[in-house]
Amino acid sequence: MSFDALETTLVWNNTLIECMEALGLFLLLGLVLVAVKRLILWRFTSVAEHTENDIDDTIIHVVRSLRMVVLIVIAFYVAVRTLNVPDSVMQGINMVFAVLLVYQVIRTIQIVIQEFFFQHVLRQKLGEDEKNTMAVGVIRTTTRGVLWLIGILFLAQNFGLDITSLVAGLGIGGIAVALALQNILSDLFSSFSIIFDKPFEVGDFIVVDDKTMGVVKNVGMKTTRLEALHGEEIVLANKEITASRIHNLKRMQKRRIVFQLSLPYVTPNAQLKKVSGIVEEIITRIEAAQFDRANLTSLADEYLVFEVVFYALTRDYATYRKINEEILLAVKERFEKEGIEFAHKTQTVRLERIS
């Protein structure tokens, strides 16, 4: 075929030379895109081996998600744009390119959310607990569904479809579903709040609104179950828990304990002055206790009142009771050695002879 023939033969109002130039551009751009992809993967793979952050790993996964067909379509689309193509054919090419572009954008967003948010942020915050993993799975599925819904609506609008009524229908339907499932959704979102914020965990002893107390046995998607002190199971809606005041006793670093010592008025002042020092000495000797104060605080009607305050350096209730018992027994023993007596409630009855 002569050169003149290449200039005069037309394909869709394009000479064969223009078609060959477009073909060359398609091949060159395809090779460049493949080379750039491999270069980025090589560069970031070598960097990722010496870093601890997740940014380079995320970039690697994003680049790897670029399928060969996507690169080919990009190169083909750019090459075809240099030619005179019938509107109907160009419209079809634009539709294919738009579908692949939306698909790749959604895949990229999913990878970024998965690698950075779910793996890095949520896993570090929530750990690998089965219930937490389930919550992360629910959020991941919901996020994926929302992204694809947005992508489909975007494509429908670009294809010339009227999505106004569809969006309005989805909005009305969403409101109706939300109203019908109001209580369930409220408990569901409350469970997410409990899982992410972690006001308590399984095994913690909590008090809800100063009335309900027990050990947390399970945090579900709708309810939280406690084991009460008497052994019965208490089931609370997650919505009620998040709206209540919660005391998490297991997270106490130390317990403040106050008790009183009652001494009779006949106790000599010399012995009264020893009481505070004796109590401080006893509490200081105990490793898991921290002395705060011991003072004569009241001159009651029948006896003298000393108030003792100390901290048990434990969050365990049974250990705290043992520490308290050890201190009380030591105080009694020391008072007996010092000859200090405790006050006893007495009642005087006067009998008068009637003549």
Short mmCIF file of C-alpha atoms in Angstrom, two decimals:
data_model
loop_
_atom_site.label_atom_id
_atom_site.label_comp_id
_atom_site.label_asym_id
_atom_site.label_seq_id
_atom_site.Cartn_x
_atom_site.Cartn_y
_atom_site.Cartn_z
CA MET A 1 0.00 0.00 0.00
CA SER A 2 1.40 3.36 -1.05
CA PHE A 3 1.83 6.35 1.21
CA ASP A 4 -0.83 8.23 -0.75
CA ALA A 5 -3.26 5.45 -0.05
CA LEU A 6 -2.55 5.77 3.68
CA GLU A 7 -3.44 9.45 3.46
CA THR A 8 -6.56 9.02 1.34
CA THR A 9 -8.15 5.88 2.81
CA LEU A 10 -10.57 6.93 5.50
CA VAL A 11 -11.95 5.02 8.47
CA TRP A 12 -14.70 7.03 10.26
CA ASN A 13 -13.25 10.19 8.69
CA ASN A 14 -9.77 9.29 9.93
CA THR A 15 -6.89 8.52 7.59
CA LEU A 16 -4.98 5.28 8.03
CA ILE A 17 -1.98 7.33 9.18
CA GLU A 18 -4.08 8.90 11.95
CA CYS A 19 -5.34 5.44 12.89
CA MET A 20 -1.77 4.13 13.01
CA GLU A 21 -0.71 7.11 15.11
CA ALA A 22 -3.57 6.39 17.52
CA LEU A 23 -2.53 2.73 17.63
CA GLY A 24 1.05 3.72 18.36
CA LEU A 25 -0.11 6.08 21.12
CA PHE A 26 -2.24 3.27 22.56
CA LEU A 27 0.71 0.84 22.65
CA LEU A 28 3.17 3.43 23.98
CA LEU A 29 0.81 4.67 26.70
CA GLY A 30 -0.03 1.09 27.71
CA LEU A 31 3.66 0.25 28.09
CA VAL A 32 4.28 3.45 30.05
CA LEU A 33 1.42 2.73 32.45
CA VAL A 34 2.62 -0.83 33.05
CA ALA A 35 6.19 0.40 33.58
CA VAL A 36 5.05 3.11 36.01
CA LYS A 37 2.98 0.58 37.97
CA ARG A 38 5.92 -1.80 38.29
CA LEU A 39 8.29 1.05 39.21
CA ILE A 40 5.97 2.25 41.99
CA LEU A 41 5.55 -1.30 43.32
CA TRP A 42 9.31 -1.89 43.30
CA ARG A 43 10.06 1.43 44.96
CA PHE A 44 7.47 1.22 47.73
CA THR A 45 8.06 -2.48 48.35
CA SER A 46 11.71 -1.78 49.10
CA VAL A 47 10.74 1.15 51.34
CA ALA A 48 8.05 -0.83 53.17
CA GLU A 49 10.62 -3.39 54.32
CA HIS A 50 12.38 -0.74 56.43
CA THR A 51 9.38 1.19 57.78
CA GLU A 52 6.75 0.43 60.41
CA ASN A 53 3.95 2.73 59.22
CA ASP A 54 1.02 1.52 57.09
CA ILE A 55 1.02 4.32 54.50
CA ASP A 56 3.46 2.65 52.11
CA ASP A 57 1.64 -0.69 52.48
CA THR A 58 -1.63 1.04 51.59
CA ILE A 59 -0.05 2.60 48.48
CA ILE A 60 1.25 -0.82 47.42
CA HIS A 61 -2.20 -2.39 47.74
CA VAL A 62 -3.81 0.48 45.84
CA VAL A 63 -1.36 0.18 42.94
CA ARG A 64 -1.72 -3.61 42.88
CA SER A 65 -5.48 -3.19 42.58
CA LEU A 66 -4.97 -1.53 39.19
CA ARG A 67 -5.83 -4.46 36.91
CA MET A 68 -4.28 -4.80 33.46
CA VAL A 69 -7.67 -4.29 31.85
CA VAL A 70 -7.98 -0.91 33.58
CA LEU A 71 -4.61 0.22 32.22
CA ILE A 72 -5.54 -1.00 28.75
CA VAL A 73 -8.87 0.84 28.80
CA ILE A 74 -7.15 4.06 29.95
CA ALA A 75 -4.60 3.85 27.14
CA PHE A 76 -7.33 2.97 24.61
CA TYR A 77 -9.56 5.83 25.77
CA VAL A 78 -6.77 8.40 25.44
CA ALA A 79 -5.84 7.09 21.96
CA VAL A 80 -9.43 7.06 20.72
CA ARG A 81 -9.93 10.66 21.86
CA THR A 82 -7.41 11.70 19.18
CA LEU A 83 -9.67 10.28 16.41
CA ASN A 84 -12.96 11.31 14.88
CA VAL A 85 -15.33 8.66 16.18
CA PRO A 86 -19.12 8.58 15.68
CA ASP A 87 -21.07 9.90 18.63
CA SER A 88 -22.83 6.58 19.28
CA VAL A 89 -19.51 4.69 19.41
CA MET A 90 -17.90 7.38 21.56
CA GLN A 91 -20.85 7.29 23.91
CA GLY A 92 -20.39 3.54 24.35
CA ILE A 93 -16.64 3.99 24.99
CA ASN A 94 -17.39 6.74 27.52
CA MET A 95 -19.82 4.45 29.33
CA VAL A 96 -17.27 1.62 29.55
CA PHE A 97 -14.59 4.04 30.71
CA ALA A 98 -16.93 5.55 33.32
CA VAL A 99 -17.83 2.10 34.70
CA LEU A 100 -14.19 1.08 35.03
CA LEU A 101 -13.25 4.46 36.50
CA VAL A 102 -15.99 4.28 39.15
CA TYR A 103 -15.05 0.69 39.92
CA GLN A 104 -11.39 1.60 40.39
CA VAL A 105 -12.18 4.67 42.53
CA ILE A 106 -14.44 2.62 44.81
CA ARG A 107 -11.83 -0.13 45.06
CA THR A 108 -9.19 2.45 45.98
CA ILE A 109 -11.38 4.01 48.67
CA GLN A 110 -12.18 0.54 50.06
CA ILE A 111 -8.50 -0.36 50.25
CA VAL A 112 -7.61 2.91 51.99
CA ILE A 113 -10.42 2.45 54.51
CA GLN A 114 -9.60 -1.24 55.02
CA GLU A 115 -5.85 -0.90 55.34
CA PHE A 116 -5.60 2.34 57.28
CA PHE A 117 -8.84 2.73 59.25
CA PHE A 118 -9.94 -0.84 59.97
CA GLN A 119 -6.57 -2.53 60.23
CA HIS A 120 -4.54 0.27 61.79
CA VAL A 121 -6.94 2.40 63.82
CA LEU A 122 -9.72 0.01 64.84
CA ARG A 123 -7.58 -3.08 65.37
CA GLN A 124 -5.21 -1.17 67.64
CA LYS A 125 -8.15 0.29 69.55
CA LEU A 126 -10.36 -2.78 69.76
CA GLY A 127 -7.95 -5.69 69.58
CA GLU A 128 -8.82 -9.13 68.21
CA ASP A 129 -11.81 -9.92 70.43
CA GLU A 130 -14.51 -11.87 68.58
CA LYS A 131 -17.26 -9.39 69.42
CA ASN A 132 -15.10 -6.46 68.32
CA THR A 133 -14.21 -8.26 65.09
CA MET A 134 -17.92 -8.77 64.40
CA ALA A 135 -18.62 -5.06 64.95
CA VAL A 136 -15.79 -4.12 62.58
CA GLY A 137 -17.25 -6.53 60.00
CA VAL A 138 -20.67 -4.89 60.25
CA ILE A 139 -19.16 -1.43 59.76
CA ARG A 140 -17.03 -2.65 56.85
CA THR A 141 -20.03 -4.19 55.09
CA THR A 142 -22.12 -1.06 55.65
CA THR A 143 -19.34 1.18 54.32
CA ARG A 144 -18.89 -1.02 51.26
CA GLY A 145 -22.63 -0.94 50.54
CA VAL A 146 -22.81 2.85 50.84
CA LEU A 147 -19.83 3.30 48.49
CA TRP A 148 -21.31 1.03 45.81
CA LEU A 149 -24.71 2.72 46.13
CA ILE A 150 -23.08 6.12 45.56
CA GLY A 151 -21.14 4.71 42.59
CA ILE A 152 -24.28 3.24 40.98
CA LEU A 153 -26.19 6.50 41.42
CA PHE A 154 -23.26 8.41 39.89
CA LEU A 155 -23.19 6.10 36.85
CA ALA A 156 -26.96 6.27 36.45
CA GLN A 157 -26.84 10.07 36.41
CA ASN A 158 -23.99 10.09 33.86
CA PHE A 159 -25.90 7.66 31.64
CA GLY A 160 -28.73 10.18 31.45
CA LEU A 161 -31.13 8.53 33.88
CA ASP A 162 -33.26 10.70 36.16
CA ILE A 163 -32.25 9.64 39.68
CA THR A 164 -34.18 12.39 41.49
CA SER A 165 -37.21 10.18 42.12
CA LEU A 166 -34.94 7.24 43.01
CA VAL A 167 -33.03 9.28 45.58
CA ALA A 168 -36.29 10.63 46.99
CA GLY A 169 -37.68 7.10 47.20
CA LEU A 170 -34.56 5.87 48.95
CA GLY A 171 -34.80 8.78 51.39
CA ILE A 172 -38.45 8.12 52.20
CA GLY A 173 -37.84 4.39 52.45
CA GLY A 174 -34.85 4.98 54.72
CA ILE A 175 -36.92 7.19 57.01
CA ALA A 176 -39.68 4.58 57.18
CA VAL A 177 -37.23 1.78 57.99
CA ALA A 178 -35.48 3.95 60.57
CA LEU A 179 -38.79 4.72 62.32
CA ALA A 180 -39.84 1.06 62.27
CA LEU A 181 -36.50 -0.12 63.63
CA GLN A 182 -35.87 2.86 65.90
CA ASN A 183 -35.32 0.88 69.09
CA ILE A 184 -33.22 -1.81 67.41
CA LEU A 185 -31.04 0.74 65.61
CA SER A 186 -30.67 2.76 68.81
CA ASP A 187 -29.39 -0.33 70.65
CA LEU A 188 -27.16 -1.21 67.68
CA PHE A 189 -25.47 2.20 67.59
CA SER A 190 -25.20 2.14 71.38
CA SER A 191 -23.34 -1.18 71.13
CA PHE A 192 -20.90 0.46 68.70
CA SER A 193 -20.43 3.25 71.24
CA ILE A 194 -19.68 0.71 73.98
CA ILE A 195 -17.29 -1.27 71.78
CA PHE A 196 -15.36 1.75 70.50
CA ASP A 197 -15.37 3.96 73.60
CA LYS A 198 -14.92 1.00 76.00
CA PRO A 199 -16.46 2.38 79.20
CA PHE A 200 -16.28 -1.25 80.35
CA GLU A 201 -15.21 -4.64 79.06
CA VAL A 202 -16.21 -8.24 79.68
CA GLY A 203 -15.15 -9.14 83.22
CA ASP A 204 -15.50 -5.61 84.67
CA PHE A 205 -17.68 -5.01 87.72
CA ILE A 206 -19.94 -2.06 86.98
CA VAL A 207 -22.74 -0.14 88.70
CA VAL A 208 -25.40 1.39 86.43
CA ASP A 209 -27.25 4.44 87.77
CA ASP A 210 -26.31 3.53 91.36
CA LYS A 211 -28.92 0.75 91.28
CA THR A 212 -27.94 -2.16 89.04
CA MET A 213 -24.58 -3.81 89.58
CA GLY A 214 -22.78 -6.92 88.41
CA VAL A 215 -19.93 -8.42 86.40
CA VAL A 216 -20.13 -7.87 82.62
CA LYS A 217 -20.51 -11.25 80.93
CA ASN A 218 -21.41 -10.28 77.37
CA VAL A 219 -21.76 -7.16 75.22
CA GLY A 220 -24.10 -7.96 72.34
CA MET A 221 -25.42 -5.93 69.43
CA LYS A 222 -28.68 -5.18 71.31
CA THR A 223 -28.17 -6.00 74.99
CA THR A 224 -25.46 -6.26 77.63
CA ARG A 225 -25.63 -9.08 80.20
CA LEU A 226 -24.43 -8.79 83.79
CA GLU A 227 -24.00 -11.43 86.47
CA ALA A 228 -25.36 -9.99 89.72
CA LEU A 229 -23.82 -10.58 93.15
CA HIS A 230 -26.42 -13.24 93.95
CA GLY A 231 -25.69 -15.07 90.68
CA GLU A 232 -28.73 -14.11 88.61
CA GLU A 233 -28.36 -12.69 85.10
CA ILE A 234 -29.34 -9.08 84.43
CA VAL A 235 -30.10 -8.09 80.82
CA LEU A 236 -29.85 -4.38 80.00
CA ALA A 237 -30.57 -2.65 76.68
CA ASN A 238 -27.45 -0.98 75.30
CA LYS A 239 -29.44 2.23 74.82
CA GLU A 240 -30.21 2.35 78.55
CA ILE A 241 -26.57 1.77 79.49
CA THR A 242 -25.14 4.53 77.29
CA ALA A 243 -27.74 6.95 78.67
CA SER A 244 -26.87 6.08 82.29
CA ARG A 245 -24.12 6.93 84.75
CA ILE A 246 -21.70 4.01 84.91
CA HIS A 247 -19.28 3.26 87.75
CA ASN A 248 -16.55 0.84 86.62
CA LEU A 249 -15.17 -0.48 89.89
CA LYS A 250 -12.62 -2.77 88.26
CA ARG A 251 -10.70 0.18 86.89
CA MET A 252 -10.05 1.66 90.32
CA GLN A 253 -6.36 1.89 91.01
CA LYS A 254 -6.99 2.16 94.75
CA ARG A 255 -9.89 2.08 97.21
CA ARG A 256 -10.50 4.70 99.89
CA ILE A 257 -11.53 3.11 103.19
CA VAL A 258 -12.87 4.93 106.23
CA PHE A 259 -13.54 3.34 109.61
CA GLN A 260 -14.03 4.62 113.14
CA LEU A 261 -12.61 3.66 116.53
CA SER A 262 -14.71 4.41 119.61
CA LEU A 263 -12.95 4.85 122.96
CA PRO A 264 -14.51 5.49 126.37
CA TYR A 265 -14.21 8.89 128.08
CA VAL A 266 -12.23 7.31 130.91
CA THR A 267 -9.29 6.69 128.55
CA PRO A 268 -6.28 8.75 129.75
CA ASN A 269 -5.05 11.56 127.51
CA ALA A 270 -1.64 9.89 127.27
CA GLN A 271 -3.23 6.85 125.62
CA LEU A 272 -5.45 8.98 123.39
CA LYS A 273 -2.38 10.75 122.00
CA LYS A 274 -0.90 7.35 121.03
CA VAL A 275 -3.89 6.20 118.95
CA SER A 276 -3.08 8.09 115.74
CA GLY A 277 0.57 6.98 115.78
CA ILE A 278 -0.36 3.35 116.47
CA VAL A 279 -2.81 3.22 113.56
CA GLU A 280 -0.37 4.95 111.19
CA GLU A 281 2.39 2.50 112.13
CA ILE A 282 0.13 -0.52 111.50
CA ILE A 283 -1.13 0.68 108.11
CA THR A 284 2.33 1.79 106.93
CA ARG A 285 3.71 -1.71 107.57
CA ILE A 286 1.25 -3.22 105.06
CA GLU A 287 2.66 -3.03 101.53
CA ALA A 288 -0.72 -2.89 99.77
CA ALA A 289 -2.05 -0.06 101.99
CA GLN A 290 -1.41 3.69 102.01
CA PHE A 291 -2.05 5.66 105.20
CA ASP A 292 -3.94 8.95 104.87
CA ARG A 293 -4.94 10.17 108.34
CA ALA A 294 -6.18 9.19 111.82
CA ASN A 295 -7.73 11.91 114.02
CA LEU A 296 -9.99 12.40 116.98
CA THR A 297 -13.03 13.76 115.17
CA SER A 298 -15.92 13.72 117.59
CA LEU A 299 -16.81 13.92 121.27
CA ALA A 300 -19.98 11.88 121.15
CA ASP A 301 -22.47 11.49 123.96
CA GLU A 302 -21.13 8.14 125.10
CA TYR A 303 -17.61 7.83 123.68
CA LEU A 304 -14.70 9.47 121.84
CA VAL A 305 -14.59 8.90 118.08
CA PHE A 306 -11.38 8.50 116.03
CA GLU A 307 -11.74 8.47 112.24
CA VAL A 308 -9.17 6.52 110.22
CA VAL A 309 -8.70 6.93 106.44
CA PHE A 310 -6.41 4.80 104.28
CA TYR A 311 -6.18 3.51 100.70
CA ALA A 312 -6.04 -0.14 99.67
CA LEU A 313 -3.76 -0.25 96.62
CA THR A 314 -5.79 -2.86 94.75
CA ARG A 315 -8.84 -3.01 92.50
CA ASP A 316 -9.83 -6.50 93.70
CA TYR A 317 -12.67 -6.47 96.22
CA ALA A 318 -11.63 -9.67 98.04
CA THR A 319 -8.05 -8.42 98.45
CA TYR A 320 -9.33 -5.11 99.80
CA ARG A 321 -11.43 -6.93 102.42
CA LYS A 322 -8.42 -8.97 103.52
CA ILE A 323 -6.32 -5.81 103.90
CA ASN A 324 -9.06 -4.16 105.94
CA GLU A 325 -9.39 -7.25 108.15
CA GLU A 326 -5.63 -7.42 108.70
CA ILE A 327 -5.55 -3.78 109.83
CA LEU A 328 -8.49 -4.16 112.22
CA LEU A 329 -7.03 -7.27 113.84
CA ALA A 330 -3.64 -5.55 114.19
CA VAL A 331 -5.28 -2.49 115.81
CA LYS A 332 -7.16 -4.69 118.30
CA GLU A 333 -4.03 -6.62 119.18
CA ARG A 334 -1.95 -3.46 119.63
CA PHE A 335 -4.63 -1.78 121.75
CA GLU A 336 -4.71 -4.80 124.03
CA LYS A 337 -0.94 -4.53 124.52
CA GLU A 338 -1.19 -0.81 125.25
CA GLY A 339 -4.10 -1.31 127.63
CA ILE A 340 -6.46 0.79 125.49
CA GLU A 341 -10.05 -0.34 125.67
CA PHE A 342 -12.80 0.10 123.10
CA ALA A 343 -16.03 1.78 124.08
CA HIS A 344 -19.16 -0.30 124.49
CA LYS A 345 -22.63 0.99 124.29
CA THR A 346 -24.11 1.04 127.77
CA GLN A 347 -27.54 1.78 129.05
CA THR A 348 -28.19 2.95 132.58
CA VAL A 349 -31.48 2.04 134.20
CA ARG A 350 -32.45 3.83 137.39
CA LEU A 351 -34.88 2.07 139.71
CA GLU A 352 -36.63 4.15 142.30
CA ARG A 353 -38.37 2.64 145.28
CA ILE A 354 -41.92 3.79 145.64
CA SER A 355 -42.84 4.10 149.29
#
